[in-house]
CSV table of C-alpha atoms in Angstrom, one decimal:
chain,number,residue,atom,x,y,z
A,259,UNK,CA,72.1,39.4,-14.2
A,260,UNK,CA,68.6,39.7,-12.4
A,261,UNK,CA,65.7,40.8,-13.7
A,262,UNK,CA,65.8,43.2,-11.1
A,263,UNK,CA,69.0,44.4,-12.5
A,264,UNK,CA,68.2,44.7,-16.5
A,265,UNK,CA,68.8,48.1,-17.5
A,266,UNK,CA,65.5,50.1,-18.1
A,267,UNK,CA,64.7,51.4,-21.6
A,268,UNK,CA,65.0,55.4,-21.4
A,269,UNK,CA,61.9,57.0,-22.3
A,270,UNK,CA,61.6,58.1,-26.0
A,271,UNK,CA,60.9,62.1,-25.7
A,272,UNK,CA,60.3,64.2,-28.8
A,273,UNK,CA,57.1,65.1,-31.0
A,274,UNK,CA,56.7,61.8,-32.4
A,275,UNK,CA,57.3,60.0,-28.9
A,276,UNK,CA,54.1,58.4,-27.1
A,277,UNK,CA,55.8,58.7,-24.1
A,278,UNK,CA,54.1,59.9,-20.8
A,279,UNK,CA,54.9,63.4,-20.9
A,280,UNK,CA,52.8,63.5,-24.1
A,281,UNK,CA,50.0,61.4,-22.5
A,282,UNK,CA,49.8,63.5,-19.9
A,283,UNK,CA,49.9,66.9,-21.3
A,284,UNK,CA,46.6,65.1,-24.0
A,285,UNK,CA,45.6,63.7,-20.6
A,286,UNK,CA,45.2,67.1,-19.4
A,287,UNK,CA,44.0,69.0,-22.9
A,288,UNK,CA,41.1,66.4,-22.6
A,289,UNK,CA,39.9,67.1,-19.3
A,290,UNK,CA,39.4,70.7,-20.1
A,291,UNK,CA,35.6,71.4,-19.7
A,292,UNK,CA,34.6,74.7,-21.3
A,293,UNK,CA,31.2,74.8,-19.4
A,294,UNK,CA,33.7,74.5,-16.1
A,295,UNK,CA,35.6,77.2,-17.3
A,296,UNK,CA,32.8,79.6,-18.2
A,297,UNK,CA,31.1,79.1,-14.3
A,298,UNK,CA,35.0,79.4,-12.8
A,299,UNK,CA,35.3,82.9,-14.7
A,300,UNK,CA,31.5,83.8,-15.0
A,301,UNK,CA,32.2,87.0,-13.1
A,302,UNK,CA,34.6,88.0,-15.8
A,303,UNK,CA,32.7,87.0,-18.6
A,304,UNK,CA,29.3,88.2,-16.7
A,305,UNK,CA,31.5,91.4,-16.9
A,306,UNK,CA,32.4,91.6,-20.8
A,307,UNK,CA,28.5,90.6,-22.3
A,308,UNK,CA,27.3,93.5,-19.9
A,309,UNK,CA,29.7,96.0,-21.3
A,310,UNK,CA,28.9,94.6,-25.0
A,311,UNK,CA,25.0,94.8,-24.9
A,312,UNK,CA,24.9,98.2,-23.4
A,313,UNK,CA,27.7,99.1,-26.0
A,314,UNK,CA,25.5,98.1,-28.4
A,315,UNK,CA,22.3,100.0,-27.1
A,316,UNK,CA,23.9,103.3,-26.4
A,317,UNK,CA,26.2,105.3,-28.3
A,318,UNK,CA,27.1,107.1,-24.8
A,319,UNK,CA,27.8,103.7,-22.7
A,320,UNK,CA,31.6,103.8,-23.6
A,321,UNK,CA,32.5,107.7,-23.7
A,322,UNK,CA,35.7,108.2,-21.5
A,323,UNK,CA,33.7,110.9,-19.2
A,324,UNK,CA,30.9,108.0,-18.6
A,325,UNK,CA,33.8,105.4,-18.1
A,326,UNK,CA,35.4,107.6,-15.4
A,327,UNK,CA,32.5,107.9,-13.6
A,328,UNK,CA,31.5,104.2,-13.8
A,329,UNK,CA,35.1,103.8,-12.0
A,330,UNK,CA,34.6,106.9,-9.5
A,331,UNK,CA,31.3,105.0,-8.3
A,332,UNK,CA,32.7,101.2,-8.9
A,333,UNK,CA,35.7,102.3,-6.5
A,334,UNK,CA,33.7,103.1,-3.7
A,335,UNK,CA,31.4,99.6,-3.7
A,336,UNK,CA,34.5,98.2,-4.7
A,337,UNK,CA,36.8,99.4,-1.6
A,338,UNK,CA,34.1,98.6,0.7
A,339,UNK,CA,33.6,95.2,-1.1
A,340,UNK,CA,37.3,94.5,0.0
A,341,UNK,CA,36.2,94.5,3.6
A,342,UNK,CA,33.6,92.8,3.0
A,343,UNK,CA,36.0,90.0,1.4
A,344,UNK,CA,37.7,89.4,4.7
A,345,UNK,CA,34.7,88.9,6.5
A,346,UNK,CA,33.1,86.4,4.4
A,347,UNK,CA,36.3,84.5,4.2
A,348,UNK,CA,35.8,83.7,8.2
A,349,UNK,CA,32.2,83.1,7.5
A,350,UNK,CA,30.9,86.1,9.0
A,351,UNK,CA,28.7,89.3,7.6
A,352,UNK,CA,29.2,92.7,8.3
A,353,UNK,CA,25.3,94.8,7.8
A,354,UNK,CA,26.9,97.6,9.6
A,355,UNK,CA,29.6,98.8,7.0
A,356,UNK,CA,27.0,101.2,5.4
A,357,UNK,CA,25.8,103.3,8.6
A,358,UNK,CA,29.4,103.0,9.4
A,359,UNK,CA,29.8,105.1,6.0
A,360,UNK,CA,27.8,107.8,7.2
A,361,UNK,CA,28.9,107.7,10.6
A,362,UNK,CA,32.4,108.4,9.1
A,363,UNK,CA,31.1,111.4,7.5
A,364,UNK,CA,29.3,113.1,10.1
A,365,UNK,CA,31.9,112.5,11.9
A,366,UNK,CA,34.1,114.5,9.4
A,367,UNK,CA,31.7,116.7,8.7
A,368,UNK,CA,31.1,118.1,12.9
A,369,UNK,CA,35.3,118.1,12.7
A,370,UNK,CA,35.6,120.2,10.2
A,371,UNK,CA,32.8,122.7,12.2
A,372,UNK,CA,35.4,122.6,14.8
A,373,UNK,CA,35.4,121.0,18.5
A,374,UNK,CA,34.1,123.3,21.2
A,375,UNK,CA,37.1,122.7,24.1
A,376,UNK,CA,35.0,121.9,27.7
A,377,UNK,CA,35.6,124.3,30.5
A,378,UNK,CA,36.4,127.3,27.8
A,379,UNK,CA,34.6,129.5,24.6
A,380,UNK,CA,37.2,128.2,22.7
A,381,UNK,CA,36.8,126.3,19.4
A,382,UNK,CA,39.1,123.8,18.0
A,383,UNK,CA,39.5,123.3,14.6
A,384,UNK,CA,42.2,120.3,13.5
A,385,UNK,CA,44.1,120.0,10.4
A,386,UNK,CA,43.0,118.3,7.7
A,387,UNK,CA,44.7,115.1,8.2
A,388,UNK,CA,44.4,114.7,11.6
A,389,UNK,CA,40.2,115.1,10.5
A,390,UNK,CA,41.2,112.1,8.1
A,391,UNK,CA,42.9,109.8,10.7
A,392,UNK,CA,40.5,110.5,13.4
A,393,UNK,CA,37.1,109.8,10.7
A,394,UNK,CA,38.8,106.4,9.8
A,395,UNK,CA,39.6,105.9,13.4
A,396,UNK,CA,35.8,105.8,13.9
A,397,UNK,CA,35.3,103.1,11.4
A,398,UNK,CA,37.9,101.4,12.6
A,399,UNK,CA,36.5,101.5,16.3
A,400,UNK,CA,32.7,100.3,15.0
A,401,UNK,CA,34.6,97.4,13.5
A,402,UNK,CA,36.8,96.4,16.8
A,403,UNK,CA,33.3,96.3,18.5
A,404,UNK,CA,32.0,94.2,16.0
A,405,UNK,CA,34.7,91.8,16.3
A,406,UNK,CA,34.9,92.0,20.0
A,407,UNK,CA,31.6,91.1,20.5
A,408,UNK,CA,31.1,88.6,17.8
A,409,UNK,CA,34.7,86.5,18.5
A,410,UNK,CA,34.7,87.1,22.6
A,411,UNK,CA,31.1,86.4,23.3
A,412,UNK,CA,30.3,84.5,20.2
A,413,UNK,CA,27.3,86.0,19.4
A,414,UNK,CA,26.1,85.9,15.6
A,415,UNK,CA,27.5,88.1,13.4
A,416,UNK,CA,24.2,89.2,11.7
A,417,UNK,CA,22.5,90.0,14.6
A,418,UNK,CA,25.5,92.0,16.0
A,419,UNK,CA,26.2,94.0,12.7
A,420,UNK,CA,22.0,94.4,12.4
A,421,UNK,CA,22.3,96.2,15.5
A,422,UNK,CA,25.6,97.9,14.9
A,423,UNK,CA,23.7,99.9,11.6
A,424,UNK,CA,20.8,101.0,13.6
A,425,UNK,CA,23.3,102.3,16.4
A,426,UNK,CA,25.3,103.7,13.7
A,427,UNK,CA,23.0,105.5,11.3
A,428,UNK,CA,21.1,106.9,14.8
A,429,UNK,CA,24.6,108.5,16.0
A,430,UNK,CA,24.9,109.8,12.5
A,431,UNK,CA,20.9,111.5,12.8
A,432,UNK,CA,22.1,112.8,16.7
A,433,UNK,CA,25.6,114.3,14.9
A,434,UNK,CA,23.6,115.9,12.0
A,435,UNK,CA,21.0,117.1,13.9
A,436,UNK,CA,18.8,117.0,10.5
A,437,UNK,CA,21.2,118.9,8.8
A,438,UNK,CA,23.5,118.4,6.1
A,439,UNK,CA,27.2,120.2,6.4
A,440,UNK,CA,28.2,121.7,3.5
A,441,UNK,CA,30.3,124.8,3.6
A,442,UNK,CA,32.0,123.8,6.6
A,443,UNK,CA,34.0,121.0,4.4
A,444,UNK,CA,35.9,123.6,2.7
A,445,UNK,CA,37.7,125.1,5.9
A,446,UNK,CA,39.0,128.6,6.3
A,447,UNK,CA,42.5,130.0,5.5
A,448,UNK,CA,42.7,131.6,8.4
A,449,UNK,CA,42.3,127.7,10.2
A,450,UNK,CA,44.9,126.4,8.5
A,451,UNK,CA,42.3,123.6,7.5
A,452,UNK,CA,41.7,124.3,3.9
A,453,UNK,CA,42.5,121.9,1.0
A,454,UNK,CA,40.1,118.9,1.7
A,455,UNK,CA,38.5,118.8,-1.8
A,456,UNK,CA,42.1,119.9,-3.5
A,457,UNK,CA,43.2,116.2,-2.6
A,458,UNK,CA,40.1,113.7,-1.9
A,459,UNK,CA,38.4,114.9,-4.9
A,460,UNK,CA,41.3,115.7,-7.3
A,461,UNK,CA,41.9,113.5,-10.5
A,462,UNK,CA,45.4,112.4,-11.1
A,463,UNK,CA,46.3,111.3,-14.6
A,464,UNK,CA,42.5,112.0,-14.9
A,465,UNK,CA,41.3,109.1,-12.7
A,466,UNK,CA,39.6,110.3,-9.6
A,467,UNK,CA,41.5,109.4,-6.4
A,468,UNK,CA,39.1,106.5,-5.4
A,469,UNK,CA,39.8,104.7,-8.1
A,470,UNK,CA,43.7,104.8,-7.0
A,471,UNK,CA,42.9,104.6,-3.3
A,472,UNK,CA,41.0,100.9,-4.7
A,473,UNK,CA,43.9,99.8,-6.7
A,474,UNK,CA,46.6,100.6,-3.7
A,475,UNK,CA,43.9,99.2,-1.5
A,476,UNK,CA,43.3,96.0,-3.5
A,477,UNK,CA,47.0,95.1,-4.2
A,478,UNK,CA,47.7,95.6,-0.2
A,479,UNK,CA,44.9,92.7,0.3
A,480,UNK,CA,46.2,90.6,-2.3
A,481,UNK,CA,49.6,90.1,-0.3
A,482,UNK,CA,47.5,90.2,2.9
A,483,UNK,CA,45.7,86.8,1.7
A,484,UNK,CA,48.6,85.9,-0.1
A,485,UNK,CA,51.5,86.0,1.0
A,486,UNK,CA,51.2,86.8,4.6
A,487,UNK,CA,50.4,84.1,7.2
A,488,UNK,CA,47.5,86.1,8.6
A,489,UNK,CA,45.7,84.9,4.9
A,490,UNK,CA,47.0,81.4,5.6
A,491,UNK,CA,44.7,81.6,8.8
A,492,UNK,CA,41.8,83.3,7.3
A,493,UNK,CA,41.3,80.8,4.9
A,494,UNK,CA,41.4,78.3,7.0
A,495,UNK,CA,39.1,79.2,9.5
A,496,UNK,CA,37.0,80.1,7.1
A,497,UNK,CA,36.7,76.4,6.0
A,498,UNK,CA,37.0,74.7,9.0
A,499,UNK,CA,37.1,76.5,11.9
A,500,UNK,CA,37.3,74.0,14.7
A,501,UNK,CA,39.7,72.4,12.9
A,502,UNK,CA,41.7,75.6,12.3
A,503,UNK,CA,42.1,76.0,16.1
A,504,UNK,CA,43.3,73.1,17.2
A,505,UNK,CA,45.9,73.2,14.8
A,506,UNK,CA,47.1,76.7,16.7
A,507,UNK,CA,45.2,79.0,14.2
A,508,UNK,CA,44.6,82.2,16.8
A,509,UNK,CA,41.1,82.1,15.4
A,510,UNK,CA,39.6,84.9,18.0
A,511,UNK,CA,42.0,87.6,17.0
A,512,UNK,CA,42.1,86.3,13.2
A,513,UNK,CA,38.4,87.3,13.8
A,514,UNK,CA,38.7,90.4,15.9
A,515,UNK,CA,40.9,92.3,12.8
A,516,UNK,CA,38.7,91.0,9.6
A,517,UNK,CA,35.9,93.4,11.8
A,518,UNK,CA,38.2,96.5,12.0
A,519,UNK,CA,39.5,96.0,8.0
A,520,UNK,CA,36.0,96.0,7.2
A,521,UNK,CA,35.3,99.3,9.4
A,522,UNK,CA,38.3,101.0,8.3
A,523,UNK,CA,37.5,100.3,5.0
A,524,UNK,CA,34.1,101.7,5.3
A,525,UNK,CA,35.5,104.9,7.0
A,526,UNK,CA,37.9,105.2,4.0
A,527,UNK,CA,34.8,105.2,1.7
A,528,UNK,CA,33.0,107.8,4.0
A,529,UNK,CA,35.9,110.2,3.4
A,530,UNK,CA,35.7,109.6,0.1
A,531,UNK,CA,32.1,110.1,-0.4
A,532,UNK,CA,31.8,113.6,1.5
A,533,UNK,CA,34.4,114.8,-0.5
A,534,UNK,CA,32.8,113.3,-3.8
A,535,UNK,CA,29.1,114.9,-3.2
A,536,UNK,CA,30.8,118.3,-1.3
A,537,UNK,CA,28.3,117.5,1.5
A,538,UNK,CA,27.8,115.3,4.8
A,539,UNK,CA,24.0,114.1,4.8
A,540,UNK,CA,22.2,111.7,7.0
A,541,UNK,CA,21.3,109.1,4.0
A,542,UNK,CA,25.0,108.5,3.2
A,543,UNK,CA,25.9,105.2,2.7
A,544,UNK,CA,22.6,103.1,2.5
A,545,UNK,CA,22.5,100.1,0.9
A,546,UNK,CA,26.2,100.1,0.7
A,547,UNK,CA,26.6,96.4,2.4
A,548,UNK,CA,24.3,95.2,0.1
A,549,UNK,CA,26.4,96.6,-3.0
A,550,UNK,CA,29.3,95.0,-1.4
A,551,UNK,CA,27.8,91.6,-0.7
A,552,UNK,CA,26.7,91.3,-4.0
A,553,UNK,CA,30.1,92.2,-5.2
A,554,UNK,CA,32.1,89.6,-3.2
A,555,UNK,CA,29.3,86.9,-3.9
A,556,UNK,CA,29.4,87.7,-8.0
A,557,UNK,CA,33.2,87.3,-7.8
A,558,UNK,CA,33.0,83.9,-6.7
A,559,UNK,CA,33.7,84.2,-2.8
A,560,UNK,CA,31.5,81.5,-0.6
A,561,UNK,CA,28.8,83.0,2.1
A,562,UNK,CA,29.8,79.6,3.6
A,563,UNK,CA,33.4,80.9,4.1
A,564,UNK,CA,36.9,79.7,2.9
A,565,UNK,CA,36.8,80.8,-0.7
A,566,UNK,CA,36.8,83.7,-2.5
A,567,UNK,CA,39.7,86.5,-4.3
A,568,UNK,CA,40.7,89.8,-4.6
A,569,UNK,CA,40.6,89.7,-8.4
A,570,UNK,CA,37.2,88.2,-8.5
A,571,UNK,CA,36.0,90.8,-5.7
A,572,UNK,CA,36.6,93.8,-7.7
A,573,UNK,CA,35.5,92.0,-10.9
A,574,UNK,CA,31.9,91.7,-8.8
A,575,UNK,CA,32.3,95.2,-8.2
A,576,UNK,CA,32.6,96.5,-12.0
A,577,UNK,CA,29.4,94.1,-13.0
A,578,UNK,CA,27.1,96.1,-10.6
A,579,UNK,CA,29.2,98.9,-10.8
A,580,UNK,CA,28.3,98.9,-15.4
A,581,UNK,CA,25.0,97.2,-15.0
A,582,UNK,CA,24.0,100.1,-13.0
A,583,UNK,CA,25.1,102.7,-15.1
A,584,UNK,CA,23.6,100.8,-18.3
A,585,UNK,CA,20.5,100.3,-17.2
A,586,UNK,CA,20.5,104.5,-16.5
A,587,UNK,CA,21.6,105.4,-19.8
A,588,UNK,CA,19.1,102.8,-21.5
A,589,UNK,CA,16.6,104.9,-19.7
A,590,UNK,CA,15.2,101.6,-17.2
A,591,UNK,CA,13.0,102.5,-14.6
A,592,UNK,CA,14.8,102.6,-11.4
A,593,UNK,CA,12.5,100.3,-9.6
A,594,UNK,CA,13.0,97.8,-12.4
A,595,UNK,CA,16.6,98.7,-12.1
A,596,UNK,CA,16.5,97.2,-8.4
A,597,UNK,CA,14.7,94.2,-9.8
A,598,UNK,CA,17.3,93.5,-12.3
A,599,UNK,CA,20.3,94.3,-9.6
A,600,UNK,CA,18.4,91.7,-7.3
A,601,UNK,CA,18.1,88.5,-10.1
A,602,UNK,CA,21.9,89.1,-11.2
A,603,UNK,CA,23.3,88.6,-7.3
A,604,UNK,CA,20.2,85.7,-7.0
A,605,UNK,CA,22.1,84.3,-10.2
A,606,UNK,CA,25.4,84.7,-9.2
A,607,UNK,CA,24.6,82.8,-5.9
A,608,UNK,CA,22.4,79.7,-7.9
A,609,UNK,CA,25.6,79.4,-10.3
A,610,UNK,CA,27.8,78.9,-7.4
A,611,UNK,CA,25.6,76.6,-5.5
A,612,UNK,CA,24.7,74.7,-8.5
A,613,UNK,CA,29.1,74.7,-9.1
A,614,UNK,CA,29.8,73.2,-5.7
A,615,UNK,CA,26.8,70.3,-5.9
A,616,UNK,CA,28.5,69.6,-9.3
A,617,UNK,CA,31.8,69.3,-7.4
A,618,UNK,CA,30.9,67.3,-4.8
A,619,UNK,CA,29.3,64.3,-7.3
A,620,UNK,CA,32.3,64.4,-8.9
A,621,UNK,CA,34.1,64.1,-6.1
A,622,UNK,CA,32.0,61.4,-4.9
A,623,UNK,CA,32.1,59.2,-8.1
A,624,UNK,CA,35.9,59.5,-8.2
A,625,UNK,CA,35.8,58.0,-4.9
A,626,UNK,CA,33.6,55.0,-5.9
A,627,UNK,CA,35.5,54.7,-8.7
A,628,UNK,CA,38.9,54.5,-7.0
A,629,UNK,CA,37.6,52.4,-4.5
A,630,UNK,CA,36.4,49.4,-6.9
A,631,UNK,CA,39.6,49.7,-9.1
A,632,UNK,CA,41.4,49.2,-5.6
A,633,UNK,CA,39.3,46.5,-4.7
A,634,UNK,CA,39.6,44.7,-8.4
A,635,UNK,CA,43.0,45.3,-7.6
A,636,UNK,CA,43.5,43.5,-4.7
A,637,UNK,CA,41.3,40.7,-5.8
């Protein structure tokens, strides 16, 4: 018999065995770095020292009726911040997605004043729903320009979304006409347009209908990045674009639709938010992208593109979403407030920086490292 042919010696396997399933399980306990683990999750954990300190400062911080409204308020940045997700992915930024709020309600707000027909007196006044679709449909449309212009001509998405939120909070000032619609929400019987507030602001299983519209919303982009190929694509030409396209990515209308999520997202939220404050008003929405930015970026997602969750997005948008409402109830000055708001996303941003230098050394040293064992190999 050979030597080639001697029977191998099975592997001992058992809790006393030293065999390589128990070397690489210790292997693997080993490289477990808790500082690793504490940046990976620092959203999360960013998340749970916020709500303890402000537990501990106020005896109000964690009453149900102040937790529901942290998560009426957190749902809005939050459903927004989903958008916002999308774009970020590819690379991109969206500055538009808060005018595009207020465009959305004015928009509502003028329907539900009712349409005067051309050619006639007559006044139209549509159903509530068809007010809905046609208010989304805006935010939709802002986000298909966006998109159109940004993938087809290949101009830079900052500029085009800069000039998008002056376009879009001036049609909101020309729809408004310097005033904000308030009784008009409410409809008429007579219309058959009544029942706006009975279902946008209503509270099932006392959670205010933002909050579910983010949790239906959030799950539906979870299997959008996950388990549909349109994910597959987003991701990757978010990392590499070039590379993405020559391997038959359709990178233009991959880009085209993360513009119109973002703006139907954002109309969502300006439906929401008329029927949260029981008025239309020309401020609505401001500072919004920021909020959402800050959210995405705090959950982990890279401005560089190509990395980023779902889970960590709406983790981002709970940290602003309590720090706000702590530093409130602690009784901080709101321009210190801003200051504070600023340095966390400023934070959250060095953290990730500093995360992905510290990943590409290591990367780097493994490399040498491999390389000299191969080449004391082969010597």
């Amino acid at each position: 018999m050979t030597a080639t042919d001697a029977p191998t010696k099975p592997t001992p396997i058992g809790p006393n065995s030293a065999g390589p399933d128990r070397t690489s399980l210790a292997s693997r306990l080993r490289s477990v770095n808790v500082g690793s683990v504490l940046v990976e999750g620092r959203a999360l954990v960013a998340l749970v020292l916020i709500i303890a300190v402000f537990a501990l400062l106020s005896d109000n911080y964690l009453d149900p009726g102040n937790l529901v409204t942290i998560t009426k308020q957190v749902a809005f940045n939050a459903i927004i911040a989903l958008g916002m997700l999308m774009v970020i992915l590819n690379g991109g930024i969206d500055l538009s997605v808060g005018s595009t709020v207020g465009l959305t309600g004015a928009v509502a707000g003028n329907l539900f004043r009712g349409i005067d027909m051309p050619l006639t007196q007559a006044i139209m006044f549509p159903k509530v729903w068809v007010i809905v679709v046609l208010s989304v449909a805006v935010g939709a449309l802002v986000g298909y320009l966006n998109g159109l212009l940004i993938s087809r001509l290949r101009l830079a998405p900052f500029i085009v979304t800069l000039g998008m939120l002056y376009v879009g909070r001036g049609l909101t000032e020309v729809l408004l006409d310097g005033q904000n619609i308030t009784n008009e929400l409410r409809g008429q019987e007579g219309l058959g347009n009544t029942g706006f507030f009975e279902v946008f602001a209503s509270r099932p299983l006392g959670l205010p209908i933002s909050a579910w519209v983010m949790v239906a919303l959030a799950v539906l982009a979870s299997i959008l990045l996950v388990r549909s190929p349109f994910g597959r694509w987003l991701y990757a030409s978010g990392s590499n674009e070039r590379a993405a396209e020559l391997s038959g990515v359709p990178v233009t209308q991959v880009k085209t639709r993360i513009y119109v999520i973002a703006g139907v997202c954002a109309g969502i939220v300006g439906v929401l938010q008329i029927a949260n404050i029981s008025s239309a008003t020309a401020d609505l929405g401001q500072f919004y992208e920021l909020n959402a930015i800050a959210a995405v970026v705090i959950g982990g997602a890279a401005l560089s593109g190509g990395r980023g969750t779902v889970k960590g997005t709406i983790i981002g948008a709970f940290v602003i979403g309590f720090l706000a409402n702590g530093l409130v109830i602690v009784g901080v000055s709101p321009f210190w407030q801003q200051v504070i708001t600023g340095a966390v996303i400023i934070l959250a941003v060095a953290v990730d920086q500093i995360q992905q230098i510290a990943q590409r050394r290591g990367a780097a040293k493994r490399a040498v490292a491999e390389a000299r064992t191969a080449a004391a190999g082969a010597a």
